[in-house]
């Protein structure tokens, strides 16, 4: 397999997110976000860790861009922290925050690294959360103001935009399960947040298109192929319901298909939050769809799981190789999801905006040998090529993630980075996988794929 097999126009990159890397949580006028608040609540995050400093990317971004450059990676996906530029979420603009992102983007461009900007990667301004956050329909106005500001300030330098990162995760984990910020639980907070996020997704696209006509506009979805545990009608129906939730909930309204209520009837309750004009307001013609895939899910019927009556069978109980997240290593998942989205929706362009793995890294003579991560990337990329060769309009691949960072409720324990970060000294060390990825995306020569099976972690 060669990077060139994907074609010269293919976008190879690395992904990251503001809250997970920037630190500087209250520096230069930044306002607090829901995550700054959530991490302070005892017992929410592994070992009560936080991202007050994280990778200190706010101060060290020139060094990090240098690493991206050294590896010859040409595309860098990062997000803007809403409360760094609008500390209260709306109203007063923080010029120092604007200046930070301008410098970051300028330095990318100087180094011939193309910036790919995500507008919302989960760090809602706390002031807006106090007014109901994603549950409050006013978020459409707050979000529009934020998107307009970004478009006006950065639109002449940024071509590639993603409106939301994984809306199912921030609404599901944040407003239904309560395991992510802001820690709310229940169907009503979840469905109202879903509907407002879906409206913002489309409205954000419209604002970008009107203010930045040259822009390529996308949004990103977490997605996984789902399979029934047993071929029984109950498990098969549970799998359909899970598919509606995991893979269809946000893309179908964006495509003008409405919410996927066919299998998952509890979703009908979302209609209570809808105004007559919303059906058309949910749709937007995105230039690309970002898919983020890590694994597959095996689903069984479960009477005791409210609303969905389905649960996944944990990979750790299935005797399969797993990552530190407990996610199955299953390279074909990325092929299956690419085929599924292509065949179901006939999308114009798909970008894999995240894929990667958390493994324990080991030092060997001053270098980090993370062979399982290298194998993982090689095998998943191989499956992307397979999908592309079968006609999927795949135009890019971004590894998650540039460097080890704050993995939300799991803290710093699962390390996904191509670059190791020593959080006590902030020293960066490129891992074997990072060198491999840089070599692969540049060097057009054949890179041998190991046939060794992935070890169980
Ligand atoms: O770290 C996250 C990222 O913020 C969103 N997608 C999945 C990654 C790994 O869990």
Coordinates of C-alpha atoms and ligand atoms in Angstrom, one line a residue:
X1 CA 0.0 0.0 0.0
X2 CA 1.2 3.5 -0.9
X3 CA -0.2 6.9 0.0
X4 CA -0.1 7.5 -3.7
X5 CA -2.7 4.8 -4.2
X6 CA -5.2 7.3 -2.8
X7 CA -4.4 9.9 -5.4
X8 CA -2.4 13.2 -5.3
X9 CA -5.4 15.2 -4.2
X10 CA -6.0 13.1 -1.1
X11 CA -5.8 15.1 2.2
X12 CA -3.6 13.3 4.8
X13 CA -3.7 15.0 8.2
X14 CA -3.8 14.9 12.0
X15 CA -6.7 15.9 14.2
X16 CA -6.9 17.6 17.6
X17 CA -9.3 19.7 19.7
X18 CA -9.1 22.8 21.8
X19 CA -10.1 21.6 25.2
X20 CA -8.0 18.5 24.9
X21 CA -4.8 20.3 24.1
X22 CA -4.7 24.1 24.7
X23 CA -4.7 24.4 28.4
X24 CA -4.5 28.2 29.4
X25 CA -8.0 27.7 30.6
X26 CA -8.3 31.2 32.1
X27 CA -5.5 33.0 30.3
X28 CA -5.8 36.3 28.3
X29 CA -9.5 36.8 29.0
X30 CA -10.8 33.3 28.1
X31 CA -14.1 32.6 29.8
X32 CA -14.9 29.3 31.4
X33 CA -16.4 26.4 29.4
X34 CA -18.7 23.6 30.6
X35 CA -15.6 21.4 30.7
X36 CA -13.7 23.8 33.0
X37 CA -16.6 23.5 35.3
X38 CA -17.2 19.7 35.0
X39 CA -13.7 18.7 35.7
X40 CA -13.9 20.5 39.0
X41 CA -16.7 18.2 40.2
X42 CA -15.3 15.4 42.2
X43 CA -15.5 11.9 40.7
X44 CA -16.4 12.9 37.2
X45 CA -13.0 12.4 35.6
X46 CA -10.5 9.6 36.0
X47 CA -8.4 10.6 39.1
X48 CA -10.1 14.0 39.1
X49 CA -7.8 15.1 36.3
X50 CA -8.4 18.3 34.3
X51 CA -7.2 20.2 31.3
X52 CA -6.2 23.5 32.9
X53 CA -2.8 23.0 31.3
X54 CA -3.2 19.9 29.1
X55 CA -0.5 20.0 26.4
X56 CA -0.1 23.8 26.9
X57 CA -0.7 24.0 23.1
X58 CA -1.8 27.7 23.7
X59 CA 1.8 28.6 24.4
X60 CA 3.6 25.7 22.6
X61 CA 1.8 25.6 19.3
X62 CA 4.8 26.8 17.3
X63 CA 6.7 23.8 18.5
X64 CA 3.8 21.5 17.7
X65 CA 3.4 22.9 14.2
X66 CA 7.1 22.4 13.8
X67 CA 6.6 18.7 14.6
X68 CA 3.7 18.4 12.1
X69 CA 6.0 20.1 9.6
X70 CA 8.9 17.8 10.4
X71 CA 6.7 14.8 9.8
X72 CA 5.6 16.3 6.5
X73 CA 1.9 16.2 7.4
X74 CA 0.1 18.8 5.3
X75 CA -3.3 19.1 7.0
X76 CA -4.0 20.0 10.6
X77 CA -7.5 19.8 12.1
X78 CA -8.1 21.7 15.3
X79 CA -11.1 23.4 17.0
X80 CA -11.8 26.9 18.2
X81 CA -12.7 27.3 21.9
X82 CA -15.9 29.4 21.8
X83 CA -15.3 30.9 25.2
X84 CA -11.8 32.0 24.3
X85 CA -13.2 34.4 21.7
X86 CA -16.6 35.1 23.3
X87 CA -16.0 34.7 27.0
X88 CA -19.7 34.8 27.9
X89 CA -20.7 32.9 24.7
X90 CA -22.2 36.0 23.1
X91 CA -21.6 39.8 23.4
X92 CA -18.2 41.0 24.3
X93 CA -15.4 39.7 22.0
X94 CA -12.0 38.8 23.5
X95 CA -9.5 40.2 21.0
X96 CA -6.6 38.2 22.6
X97 CA -8.5 35.0 21.8
X98 CA -9.0 36.1 18.2
X99 CA -5.3 37.0 18.0
X100 CA -4.3 33.5 19.2
X101 CA -6.3 31.7 16.5
X102 CA -5.1 34.2 13.8
X103 CA -1.5 33.5 14.8
X104 CA -2.1 29.8 14.9
X105 CA -3.7 29.8 11.4
X106 CA -1.0 32.2 10.0
X107 CA 1.7 29.9 11.3
X108 CA 0.1 26.9 9.7
X109 CA -0.1 28.6 6.4
X110 CA 3.5 29.8 6.6
X111 CA 4.5 26.2 7.0
X112 CA 2.3 25.1 4.2
X113 CA 0.0 23.2 6.6
X114 CA -3.6 23.6 5.7
X115 CA -5.8 24.4 8.7
X116 CA -9.1 22.5 9.0
X117 CA -11.2 24.2 11.6
X118 CA -13.9 22.6 13.8
X119 CA -16.3 25.2 15.2
X120 CA -17.6 23.2 18.1
X121 CA -15.7 20.4 19.8
X122 CA -17.8 20.2 23.0
X123 CA -16.5 23.2 25.1
X124 CA -19.7 25.3 25.4
X125 CA -19.2 28.6 27.2
X126 CA -20.3 28.1 30.8
X127 CA -22.4 31.3 30.8
X128 CA -24.6 29.8 28.1
X129 CA -24.9 26.5 30.0
X130 CA -26.3 28.5 32.9
X131 CA -29.1 29.6 30.5
X132 CA -29.8 26.0 29.5
X133 CA -27.1 25.4 27.0
X134 CA -28.0 23.1 24.1
X135 CA -31.5 22.6 25.7
X136 CA -32.4 26.2 25.1
X137 CA -33.6 27.1 21.6
X138 CA -31.8 30.5 21.9
X139 CA -28.6 28.5 21.3
X140 CA -29.4 29.0 17.6
X141 CA -28.8 32.7 18.0
X142 CA -25.8 32.4 20.2
X143 CA -24.2 29.8 17.9
X144 CA -25.0 31.9 14.8
X145 CA -23.2 34.9 16.4
X146 CA -20.2 32.8 17.2
X147 CA -20.1 31.3 13.7
X148 CA -20.4 34.7 12.1
X149 CA -17.5 36.0 14.2
X150 CA -15.3 33.1 13.2
X151 CA -16.2 33.4 9.5
X152 CA -15.5 37.2 9.6
X153 CA -12.2 36.9 11.5
X154 CA -10.7 33.8 10.0
X155 CA -12.7 33.2 6.8
X156 CA -10.1 34.7 4.5
X157 CA -7.4 32.3 5.8
X158 CA -9.4 29.1 6.3
X159 CA -10.9 27.0 3.5
X160 CA -12.0 23.9 5.3
X161 CA -14.6 24.1 8.1
X162 CA -16.4 21.6 10.2
X163 CA -19.5 22.9 12.1
X164 CA -19.9 20.3 14.8
X165 CA -17.8 17.5 16.2
X166 CA -19.7 14.3 16.9
X167 CA -23.1 15.8 18.0
X168 CA -24.4 12.4 19.2
X169 CA -21.5 12.2 21.7
X170 CA -21.9 15.7 23.2
X171 CA -25.7 15.4 23.4
X172 CA -25.7 11.7 24.5
X173 CA -22.9 11.7 27.0
X174 CA -23.6 15.3 28.1
X175 CA -27.4 15.4 28.3
X176 CA -28.6 11.8 28.5
X177 CA -25.9 9.7 30.3
X178 CA -24.4 12.6 32.3
X179 CA -20.9 11.3 31.9
X180 CA -19.6 14.3 30.0
X181 CA -20.2 18.0 30.6
X182 CA -22.6 19.4 31.6
X183 CA -23.5 16.1 33.3
X184 CA -27.3 16.1 32.7
X185 CA -29.4 13.0 32.5
X186 CA -32.7 12.1 30.8
X187 CA -34.6 11.8 27.6
X188 CA -36.0 15.4 27.6
X189 CA -32.7 17.1 28.0
X190 CA -31.2 14.8 25.4
X191 CA -33.9 15.2 22.7
X192 CA -34.1 19.0 23.1
X193 CA -30.3 19.2 22.8
X194 CA -30.3 16.9 19.8
X195 CA -32.8 19.1 18.0
X196 CA -31.1 22.3 18.7
X197 CA -27.7 20.9 17.8
X198 CA -29.1 19.6 14.5
X199 CA -30.6 23.0 13.8
X200 CA -27.2 24.7 14.6
X201 CA -25.4 22.2 12.4
X202 CA -27.4 23.4 9.4
X203 CA -27.5 27.1 10.4
X204 CA -23.7 27.1 10.9
X205 CA -23.3 25.7 7.4
X206 CA -25.6 28.4 5.9
X207 CA -23.7 31.2 7.7
X208 CA -20.3 29.9 6.5
X209 CA -21.6 29.6 3.0
X210 CA -22.9 33.1 2.9
X211 CA -19.9 34.7 4.5
X212 CA -17.1 32.5 3.0
X213 CA -18.4 31.5 -0.5
X214 CA -15.1 29.8 -1.3
X215 CA -15.2 27.6 1.8
X216 CA -15.6 23.8 1.9
X217 CA -18.0 23.1 4.6
X218 CA -18.5 19.9 6.5
X219 CA -19.6 18.5 9.8
X220 CA -18.4 15.3 11.6
X221 CA -20.1 12.2 12.9
X222 CA -19.0 9.4 15.2
X223 CA -20.2 6.2 13.6
X224 CA -19.8 2.4 13.9
X225 CA -21.1 -0.5 12.0
X226 CA -23.5 -2.5 14.2
X227 CA -24.1 -6.2 14.1
X228 CA -26.6 -8.4 16.1
X229 CA -25.1 -10.6 18.7
X230 CA -27.4 -13.5 17.6
X231 CA -29.5 -13.7 14.4
X232 CA -32.8 -13.5 16.4
X233 CA -35.5 -11.0 15.5
X234 CA -35.0 -9.3 18.9
X235 CA -31.3 -8.7 18.5
X236 CA -31.8 -7.7 14.9
X237 CA -34.4 -5.1 15.9
X238 CA -32.2 -3.9 18.7
X239 CA -29.4 -3.4 16.1
X240 CA -31.7 -1.3 13.9
X241 CA -32.6 0.9 16.8
X242 CA -28.9 1.3 17.7
X243 CA -28.0 2.1 14.1
X244 CA -30.7 4.8 14.1
X245 CA -29.1 6.4 17.1
X246 CA -25.4 5.9 16.3
X247 CA -25.3 6.4 12.6
X248 CA -28.5 8.1 11.4
X249 CA -29.7 10.6 14.0
X250 CA -27.8 13.7 12.8
X251 CA -27.0 13.0 9.1
X252 CA -30.6 12.3 8.0
X253 CA -32.1 15.6 9.1
X254 CA -29.1 17.4 7.5
X255 CA -29.9 15.5 4.2
X256 CA -33.5 16.6 4.4
X257 CA -34.7 13.1 5.5
X258 CA -36.0 14.1 8.9
X259 CA -35.2 12.1 12.1
X260 CA -34.9 8.3 11.9
X261 CA -38.0 7.5 13.8
X262 CA -38.8 4.3 11.8
X263 CA -37.2 1.8 14.1
X264 CA -36.5 3.9 17.2
X265 CA -40.0 5.1 18.3
X266 CA -38.9 7.0 21.4
X267 CA -37.4 9.5 19.0
X268 CA -40.9 10.6 18.0
X269 CA -40.8 12.7 21.2
X270 CA -38.3 15.0 19.5
X271 CA -41.3 16.4 17.6
X272 CA -42.4 18.2 20.8
X273 CA -39.3 20.5 20.4
X274 CA -40.0 21.2 16.7
X275 CA -41.5 24.3 15.1
X276 CA -43.3 24.0 11.7
X277 CA -40.4 25.6 9.9
X278 CA -37.8 23.3 11.4
X279 CA -38.0 20.5 9.0
X280 CA -36.5 22.5 6.2
X281 CA -34.2 24.4 8.5
X282 CA -32.5 21.1 9.5
X283 CA -31.2 20.5 6.0
X284 CA -28.0 21.8 4.6
X285 CA -26.0 20.8 1.6
X286 CA -22.6 20.0 3.1
X287 CA -19.6 19.9 0.8
X288 CA -18.2 17.0 2.7
X289 CA -19.2 14.7 5.6
X290 CA -16.6 13.9 8.2
X291 CA -16.8 10.3 9.5
X292 CA -15.0 9.3 12.7
X293 CA -14.7 5.6 13.2
X294 CA -12.7 3.5 15.7
X295 CA -14.5 0.2 16.1
X296 CA -17.7 -1.8 15.5
X297 CA -20.5 -2.6 18.0
X298 CA -22.2 -5.9 18.6
X299 CA -25.7 -5.4 19.8
X300 CA -28.2 -7.4 21.8
X301 CA -31.8 -6.9 23.0
X302 CA -32.0 -5.6 26.5
X303 CA -35.4 -5.2 28.3
X304 CA -33.8 -3.1 31.0
X305 CA -32.1 -0.4 29.0
X306 CA -34.7 2.4 28.8
X307 CA -36.1 3.7 25.5
X308 CA -33.7 1.9 23.2
X309 CA -34.0 -1.6 24.7
X310 CA -30.6 -2.5 23.3
X311 CA -27.1 -2.7 24.7
X312 CA -23.7 -3.4 23.2
X313 CA -21.7 -6.5 24.1
X314 CA -18.5 -5.2 25.5
X315 CA -15.4 -6.1 23.4
X316 CA -13.5 -7.0 26.6
X317 CA -16.1 -9.9 27.1
X318 CA -15.8 -11.1 23.5
X319 CA -12.2 -12.3 23.6
X320 CA -11.1 -9.9 20.8
X321 CA -8.1 -7.5 20.6
X322 CA -9.0 -4.2 22.3
X323 CA -7.5 -0.7 22.8
X324 CA -7.1 1.0 26.2
X325 CA -10.6 2.4 25.7
X326 CA -11.9 -1.2 25.7
X327 CA -12.8 -0.8 22.0
X328 CA -12.4 -3.7 19.7
X329 CA -9.6 -3.5 17.1
X330 CA -11.5 -4.3 14.0
X331 CA -10.0 -2.7 10.9
X332 CA -12.9 -3.7 8.6
X333 CA -15.2 -1.4 10.6
X334 CA -13.9 1.6 8.7
X335 CA -14.5 -0.1 5.4
X336 CA -18.0 -1.1 6.4
X337 CA -18.9 2.3 7.6
X338 CA -17.6 4.0 4.5
X339 CA -19.5 1.6 2.3
X340 CA -22.7 2.0 4.5
X341 CA -22.7 5.8 4.3
X342 CA -21.9 5.8 0.6
X343 CA -24.6 3.2 -0.3
X344 CA -27.2 4.7 2.0
X345 CA -26.7 8.4 1.2
X346 CA -24.7 8.7 -2.0
X347 CA -22.6 11.5 -0.4
X348 CA -20.6 13.9 -2.5
X349 CA -17.4 13.7 -0.5
X350 CA -16.4 11.8 2.6
X351 CA -13.3 12.6 4.8
X352 CA -12.3 10.4 7.7
X353 CA -11.8 13.2 10.1
X354 CA -10.7 10.9 13.0
X355 CA -9.4 7.4 13.4
X356 CA -6.7 6.1 15.8
X357 CA -6.1 4.0 18.9
X358 CA -5.1 4.3 22.5
X359 CA -2.4 1.8 23.4
X360 CA 0.1 1.7 26.2
X361 CA 3.4 3.0 25.0
X362 CA 6.7 1.6 25.9
X363 CA 10.1 3.2 25.8
X364 CA 13.0 1.4 24.1
X365 CA 16.4 3.0 24.0
X366 CA 15.0 6.5 24.2
X367 CA 12.4 6.0 21.6
X368 CA 8.7 5.0 21.9
X369 CA 7.9 1.7 20.4
X370 CA 4.1 1.8 19.8
X371 CA 3.9 -1.0 17.3
X372 CA 0.3 -1.8 18.0
X373 CA -0.7 1.7 17.1
X374 CA 1.3 1.6 13.9
X375 CA -0.3 -1.7 12.9
X376 CA -3.7 -0.3 13.8
X377 CA -3.3 2.7 11.5
X378 CA -1.8 0.6 8.7
X379 CA -4.7 -1.8 8.8
X380 CA -7.4 0.8 9.0
X381 CA -5.9 2.8 6.3
X382 CA -5.7 -0.3 4.1
X383 CA -9.4 -0.7 4.6
X384 CA -10.0 2.9 3.6
X385 CA -8.1 2.2 0.4
X386 CA -10.3 -0.9 -0.2
X387 CA -13.4 1.3 0.1
X388 CA -12.0 4.0 -2.1
X389 CA -11.1 1.5 -4.8
X390 CA -14.7 0.3 -4.6
X391 CA -16.0 3.7 -5.5
X392 CA -16.5 5.5 -2.1
X393 CA -15.8 9.2 -2.6
X394 CA -13.2 9.3 0.2
X395 CA -11.0 12.4 -0.1
X396 CA -9.0 12.5 3.1
X397 CA -7.9 10.7 6.3
X398 CA -7.0 12.4 9.6
X399 CA -5.3 10.4 12.4
X400 CA -6.6 11.0 15.9
X401 CA -4.5 12.5 17.3
X402 CA -1.3 14.6 16.9
X403 CA -0.2 14.2 20.5
X404 CA -1.3 12.5 23.7
X405 CA -4.0 14.7 25.4
X406 CA -6.9 15.0 27.8
X407 CA -9.3 12.2 26.8
X408 CA -12.5 13.7 28.5
X409 CA -13.8 11.5 31.4
X410 CA -10.9 9.1 31.0
X411 CA -8.4 11.9 31.7
X412 CA -4.8 11.3 30.5
X413 CA -4.9 7.5 30.8
X414 CA -5.7 6.5 27.3
X415 CA -3.0 7.8 25.0
X416 CA -3.9 8.2 21.3
X417 CA -1.1 10.4 20.2
X418 CA 1.4 10.0 17.4
X419 CA 3.6 12.1 19.7
X420 CA 4.1 11.4 23.3
X421 CA 3.7 14.2 25.8
X422 CA 5.4 14.1 29.2
X423 CA 2.9 16.2 31.1
X424 CA 5.3 17.1 33.9
X425 CA 7.9 18.7 31.5
X426 CA 5.7 19.2 28.4
X427 CA 8.5 17.4 26.4
X428 CA 7.2 16.0 23.1
X429 CA 8.7 12.7 21.7
X430 CA 7.6 11.5 18.3
X431 CA 6.5 7.8 18.5
X432 CA 7.3 5.1 16.1
X433 CA 3.7 5.5 14.7
X434 CA 4.3 9.2 14.1
X435 CA 7.5 8.5 12.2
X436 CA 5.7 5.8 10.2
X437 CA 2.7 8.0 9.4
X438 CA 4.9 10.9 8.3
X439 CA 6.9 8.5 6.1
X440 CA 3.9 6.9 4.7
X441 CA 2.1 10.1 3.7
X442 CA 5.2 11.5 2.1
X443 CA 7.4 8.8 0.9
X444 CA 5.6 7.4 -2.1
X445 CA 7.5 4.1 -1.8
X446 CA 5.9 0.9 -0.7
X447 CA 5.3 0.6 3.1
X448 CA 5.2 -3.0 4.1
X449 CA 2.1 -4.0 6.2
X450 CA 2.8 -6.5 8.9
X451 CA 0.6 -9.5 9.0
X452 CA 1.2 -10.0 12.7
X453 CA -2.0 -10.1 14.5
X454 CA -2.7 -7.2 16.9
X455 CA -2.0 -8.1 20.5
X456 CA -4.7 -8.1 23.1
X457 CA -4.2 -5.2 25.5
Ligands
LIG1 O1 -10.8 12.2 21.9 C1 -12.0 11.9 21.2 C2 -12.3 13.1 20.4 O2 -12.5 14.3 21.2 C3 -13.7 12.9 19.7 N1 -13.6 11.6 19.0 C4 -13.2 10.4 19.7 C5 -11.8 10.7 20.3 C6 -11.3 9.5 21.0 O3 -12.2 9.1 22.0

